[in-house]
Amino acid sequence: MSASAPQAVGGRDIKGLAVAQRLGRSLMLPIAALPAAGLLLRLGQADLLGKPTLPDWIQKVGAVIGAGGGALFDNLPLLFAVGIAIGFARRGDGSTALASVVGFVVLTSVFKAMSPFVLDQPTDPAAKPNLIDYRVLAGIVVGIVTALLWQKFHRIKLPPYLAFFGGRRFVPIITAGVMLVIGVLMSLIYPAFNSGLTHLGNAITGSTVIGAFLYGTINRLLIPFGLHHIINSFLWFVFGNYGGQTGDINRFIKAHDPSAGTFQAGFFPIFMFALPAAALAIWHTAKPSQKKIVGGIMLSAALTAFITGVTEPLEFSFMFVAWPLYLIHAVLTGLSLAVTNALGIHLGFTFSAGGIDYALNWGISTRPWLMIPVGLVFAVIYYVVFRWVITKWNLKTPGRDDDAENGLVENGGAVSDKAIANSKVSKADSA
């Protein structure tokens, strides 16, 4: 089951939302590189393969592995530029990726050339100059612009004497010119952008409990629309600066910022403990004839959430058919982020808040052991609340639908879309 774009009156798609959804989906392509980057970087750290007590050759291997992971984090803006360009463009191909690289190189070169004109520079000639640095946001801009240009010009026909440069070959050319102009404009507004971002960061960090609560709630509420990756990308890869690294994930994994993890730690209690408890409640409230099948589905989904932090199979099981539960889930997720921040827990991930990242990043975390009791408390809350709401309001979670006896849950646990549609029609007719 997947979320569809909301419809405007008359059955037409809301175009602005559809474009935002495309951007949200395209962000997943560069983000998919993070688990590999995080694993390599962590293995090379001083508490793992780089441990001083280990043989010298192992430490050297660790340094090489860590350098490989660090390189991916250092080049995240380029990865976002290429990934978004390919993912956002309709039927994008290799020429889209090439054009995005061209656009990114032009943009960063313009930033470097414009920096002395818009930023105050150190008086010491030997000091490192101040440079315009939008980090991942620059990659996102390049990716979107490249995708749009590719869609418009990849089939362009030029006069015969310029035919060689037509079609897909024209896209890198036009991208370079457009990014030159955009680079100048972004350079001129950078001082105001940087100042605004600093003030926003100070406002959020001034009350991380409230800020994290709002973020956690909004994050879950945006999932049905496929827009949560947009807000995630800003907070995880742009917000904050420590040791030359920006974003909550980069600052935690690469720079070991002791204040990082603000927008990550609170997901661990929900993904590893609370949602599996919700799955248990859904299983226990299923009709007797459906408990075996529903139990298999819920247990596998719960195990996936606990180990990997992949929660969509669980969340989509009640996101639409029992939407009050999802609203409760969103608020409790925000509460979890607020609680972990209030307790001073700092823990991050490169893929998701599952057991793998929890174990891998234990050594660079702050008070990670507190995550277990916090998670168990939220597990009890989720189980009690979900079970009570399901039975009190008679919500049609898996195994409780009126058509369950007729095979709504079938095919080894897959939910039949046809059965769901027929169920909705029959309910509408009876009403």
PDB file of C-alpha atoms in Angstrom, residues 4-121:
ATOM      1  CA  SER A   4      -1.073   8.673  -3.435  1.00  0.00           C
ATOM      2  CA  ALA A   5      -0.922  12.370  -4.170  1.00  0.00           C
ATOM      3  CA  PRO A   6      -3.886  14.282  -2.772  1.00  0.00           C
ATOM      4  CA  GLN A   7      -6.473  15.271  -5.336  1.00  0.00           C
ATOM      5  CA  ALA A   8      -7.856  18.721  -5.957  1.00  0.00           C
ATOM      6  CA  VAL A   9     -11.494  19.355  -6.748  1.00  0.00           C
ATOM      7  CA  GLY A  10     -12.434  17.641  -9.956  1.00  0.00           C
ATOM      8  CA  GLY A  11      -9.961  14.803  -9.510  1.00  0.00           C
ATOM      9  CA  ARG A  12      -6.905  16.737 -10.713  1.00  0.00           C
ATOM     10  CA  ASP A  13      -3.549  16.283  -9.018  1.00  0.00           C
ATOM     11  CA  ILE A  14      -2.229  19.098  -6.860  1.00  0.00           C
ATOM     12  CA  LYS A  15       0.801  19.897  -9.029  1.00  0.00           C
ATOM     13  CA  GLY A  16       2.869  21.652  -6.400  1.00  0.00           C
ATOM     14  CA  LEU A  17       2.526  18.714  -4.033  1.00  0.00           C
ATOM     15  CA  ALA A  18       3.290  16.217  -6.787  1.00  0.00           C
ATOM     16  CA  VAL A  19       6.561  18.038  -7.562  1.00  0.00           C
ATOM     17  CA  ALA A  20       7.457  18.073  -3.848  1.00  0.00           C
ATOM     18  CA  GLN A  21       6.783  14.325  -3.706  1.00  0.00           C
ATOM     19  CA  ARG A  22       9.097  13.767  -6.660  1.00  0.00           C
ATOM     20  CA  LEU A  23      11.799  15.716  -4.834  1.00  0.00           C
ATOM     21  CA  GLY A  24      11.229  13.673  -1.691  1.00  0.00           C
ATOM     22  CA  ARG A  25      11.618  10.410  -3.605  1.00  0.00           C
ATOM     23  CA  SER A  26      14.693  11.630  -5.474  1.00  0.00           C
ATOM     24  CA  LEU A  27      16.421  12.502  -2.189  1.00  0.00           C
ATOM     25  CA  MET A  28      16.451   8.808  -1.316  1.00  0.00           C
ATOM     26  CA  LEU A  29      19.006   8.029  -4.057  1.00  0.00           C
ATOM     27  CA  PRO A  30      21.934  10.005  -2.572  1.00  0.00           C
ATOM     28  CA  ILE A  31      20.836   9.161   0.974  1.00  0.00           C
ATOM     29  CA  ALA A  32      21.158   5.482   0.048  1.00  0.00           C
ATOM     30  CA  ALA A  33      24.948   5.961  -0.081  1.00  0.00           C
ATOM     31  CA  LEU A  34      25.119   6.909   3.599  1.00  0.00           C
ATOM     32  CA  PRO A  35      25.042   3.408   5.132  1.00  0.00           C
ATOM     33  CA  ALA A  36      28.145   2.412   3.169  1.00  0.00           C
ATOM     34  CA  ALA A  37      29.843   5.704   4.041  1.00  0.00           C
ATOM     35  CA  GLY A  38      28.961   5.417   7.716  1.00  0.00           C
ATOM     36  CA  LEU A  39      30.085   1.795   7.982  1.00  0.00           C
ATOM     37  CA  LEU A  40      33.467   2.484   6.369  1.00  0.00           C
ATOM     38  CA  LEU A  41      34.042   5.615   8.432  1.00  0.00           C
ATOM     39  CA  ARG A  42      33.120   3.968  11.736  1.00  0.00           C
ATOM     40  CA  LEU A  43      35.292   0.899  11.104  1.00  0.00           C
ATOM     41  CA  GLY A  44      38.303   3.156  10.687  1.00  0.00           C
ATOM     42  CA  GLN A  45      37.772   5.062  13.948  1.00  0.00           C
ATOM     43  CA  ALA A  46      40.133   4.885  16.924  1.00  0.00           C
ATOM     44  CA  ASP A  47      37.732   2.724  18.947  1.00  0.00           C
ATOM     45  CA  LEU A  48      37.473   0.043  16.226  1.00  0.00           C
ATOM     46  CA  LEU A  49      40.089  -0.891  13.589  1.00  0.00           C
ATOM     47  CA  GLY A  50      42.100   2.229  14.392  1.00  0.00           C
ATOM     48  CA  LYS A  51      42.523   1.264  18.042  1.00  0.00           C
ATOM     49  CA  PRO A  52      46.120   1.977  19.187  1.00  0.00           C
ATOM     50  CA  THR A  53      46.404  -1.408  20.939  1.00  0.00           C
ATOM     51  CA  LEU A  54      45.821  -3.319  17.688  1.00  0.00           C
ATOM     52  CA  PRO A  55      48.704  -4.418  15.430  1.00  0.00           C
ATOM     53  CA  ASP A  56      50.111  -1.662  13.249  1.00  0.00           C
ATOM     54  CA  TRP A  57      48.954  -3.247   9.995  1.00  0.00           C
ATOM     55  CA  ILE A  58      45.341  -3.401  11.212  1.00  0.00           C
ATOM     56  CA  GLN A  59      45.484   0.273  12.139  1.00  0.00           C
ATOM     57  CA  LYS A  60      46.737   1.072   8.640  1.00  0.00           C
ATOM     58  CA  VAL A  61      43.907  -0.933   7.117  1.00  0.00           C
ATOM     59  CA  GLY A  62      41.486   0.936   9.366  1.00  0.00           C
ATOM     60  CA  ALA A  63      42.918   4.275   8.242  1.00  0.00           C
ATOM     61  CA  VAL A  64      42.378   3.356   4.591  1.00  0.00           C
ATOM     62  CA  ILE A  65      38.829   2.127   5.229  1.00  0.00           C
ATOM     63  CA  GLY A  66      38.009   5.227   7.259  1.00  0.00           C
ATOM     64  CA  ALA A  67      39.399   7.479   4.525  1.00  0.00           C
ATOM     65  CA  GLY A  68      37.078   5.819   2.022  1.00  0.00           C
ATOM     66  CA  GLY A  69      34.041   6.494   4.166  1.00  0.00           C
ATOM     67  CA  GLY A  70      35.193  10.014   4.958  1.00  0.00           C
ATOM     68  CA  ALA A  71      35.529  10.802   1.262  1.00  0.00           C
ATOM     69  CA  LEU A  72      31.847  10.003   0.727  1.00  0.00           C
ATOM     70  CA  PHE A  73      30.833  12.352   3.524  1.00  0.00           C
ATOM     71  CA  ASP A  74      33.144  15.091   2.196  1.00  0.00           C
ATOM     72  CA  ASN A  75      31.517  14.835  -1.236  1.00  0.00           C
ATOM     73  CA  LEU A  76      27.896  14.628  -0.133  1.00  0.00           C
ATOM     74  CA  PRO A  77      26.961  17.824  -2.041  1.00  0.00           C
ATOM     75  CA  LEU A  78      28.128  16.227  -5.300  1.00  0.00           C
ATOM     76  CA  LEU A  79      26.334  12.964  -4.477  1.00  0.00           C
ATOM     77  CA  PHE A  80      23.130  14.913  -3.872  1.00  0.00           C
ATOM     78  CA  ALA A  81      23.555  16.824  -7.130  1.00  0.00           C
ATOM     79  CA  VAL A  82      23.911  13.643  -9.182  1.00  0.00           C
ATOM     80  CA  GLY A  83      21.378  11.590  -7.248  1.00  0.00           C
ATOM     81  CA  ILE A  84      18.634  14.211  -7.322  1.00  0.00           C
ATOM     82  CA  ALA A  85      19.242  14.997 -10.994  1.00  0.00           C
ATOM     83  CA  ILE A  86      18.751  11.338 -11.919  1.00  0.00           C
ATOM     84  CA  GLY A  87      15.862  10.746  -9.533  1.00  0.00           C
ATOM     85  CA  PHE A  88      13.978  13.987 -10.167  1.00  0.00           C
ATOM     86  CA  ALA A  89      14.192  13.958 -13.968  1.00  0.00           C
ATOM     87  CA  ARG A  90      11.579  11.898 -15.764  1.00  0.00           C
ATOM     88  CA  ARG A  91      13.404   9.073 -17.526  1.00  0.00           C
ATOM     89  CA  GLY A  92      16.777  10.577 -16.699  1.00  0.00           C
ATOM     90  CA  ASP A  93      19.906   8.787 -17.954  1.00  0.00           C
ATOM     91  CA  GLY A  94      23.680   9.092 -17.914  1.00  0.00           C
ATOM     92  CA  SER A  95      23.580  12.474 -19.624  1.00  0.00           C
ATOM     93  CA  THR A  96      21.598  13.794 -16.666  1.00  0.00           C
ATOM     94  CA  ALA A  97      24.342  12.697 -14.277  1.00  0.00           C
ATOM     95  CA  LEU A  98      27.058  14.235 -16.466  1.00  0.00           C
ATOM     96  CA  ALA A  99      25.151  17.509 -16.685  1.00  0.00           C
ATOM     97  CA  SER A 100      24.768  17.607 -12.899  1.00  0.00           C
ATOM     98  CA  VAL A 101      28.517  17.146 -12.413  1.00  0.00           C
ATOM     99  CA  VAL A 102      29.164  19.965 -14.890  1.00  0.00           C
ATOM    100  CA  GLY A 103      26.665  22.177 -13.100  1.00  0.00           C
ATOM    101  CA  PHE A 104      28.139  21.401  -9.690  1.00  0.00           C
ATOM    102  CA  VAL A 105      31.701  22.135 -10.803  1.00  0.00           C
ATOM    103  CA  VAL A 106      30.615  25.452 -12.324  1.00  0.00           C
ATOM    104  CA  LEU A 107      28.624  26.410  -9.223  1.00  0.00           C
ATOM    105  CA  THR A 108      31.436  25.665  -6.766  1.00  0.00           C
ATOM    106  CA  SER A 109      33.937  27.516  -8.966  1.00  0.00           C
ATOM    107  CA  VAL A 110      31.678  30.574  -9.028  1.00  0.00           C
ATOM    108  CA  PHE A 111      31.384  30.399  -5.240  1.00  0.00           C
ATOM    109  CA  LYS A 112      35.159  30.353  -4.919  1.00  0.00           C
ATOM    110  CA  ALA A 113      35.577  33.305  -7.271  1.00  0.00           C
ATOM    111  CA  MET A 114      32.823  35.339  -5.613  1.00  0.00           C
ATOM    112  CA  SER A 115      33.912  34.701  -2.015  1.00  0.00           C
ATOM    113  CA  PRO A 116      36.443  37.591  -1.818  1.00  0.00           C
ATOM    114  CA  PHE A 117      33.720  39.996  -2.993  1.00  0.00           C
ATOM    115  CA  VAL A 118      30.945  39.048  -0.556  1.00  0.00           C
ATOM    116  CA  LEU A 119      32.765  37.703   2.523  1.00  0.00           C
ATOM    117  CA  ASP A 120      35.233  39.305   4.902  1.00  0.00           C
ATOM    118  CA  GLN A 121      38.630  37.662   4.503  1.00  0.00           C
TER     119      GLN A 121
END
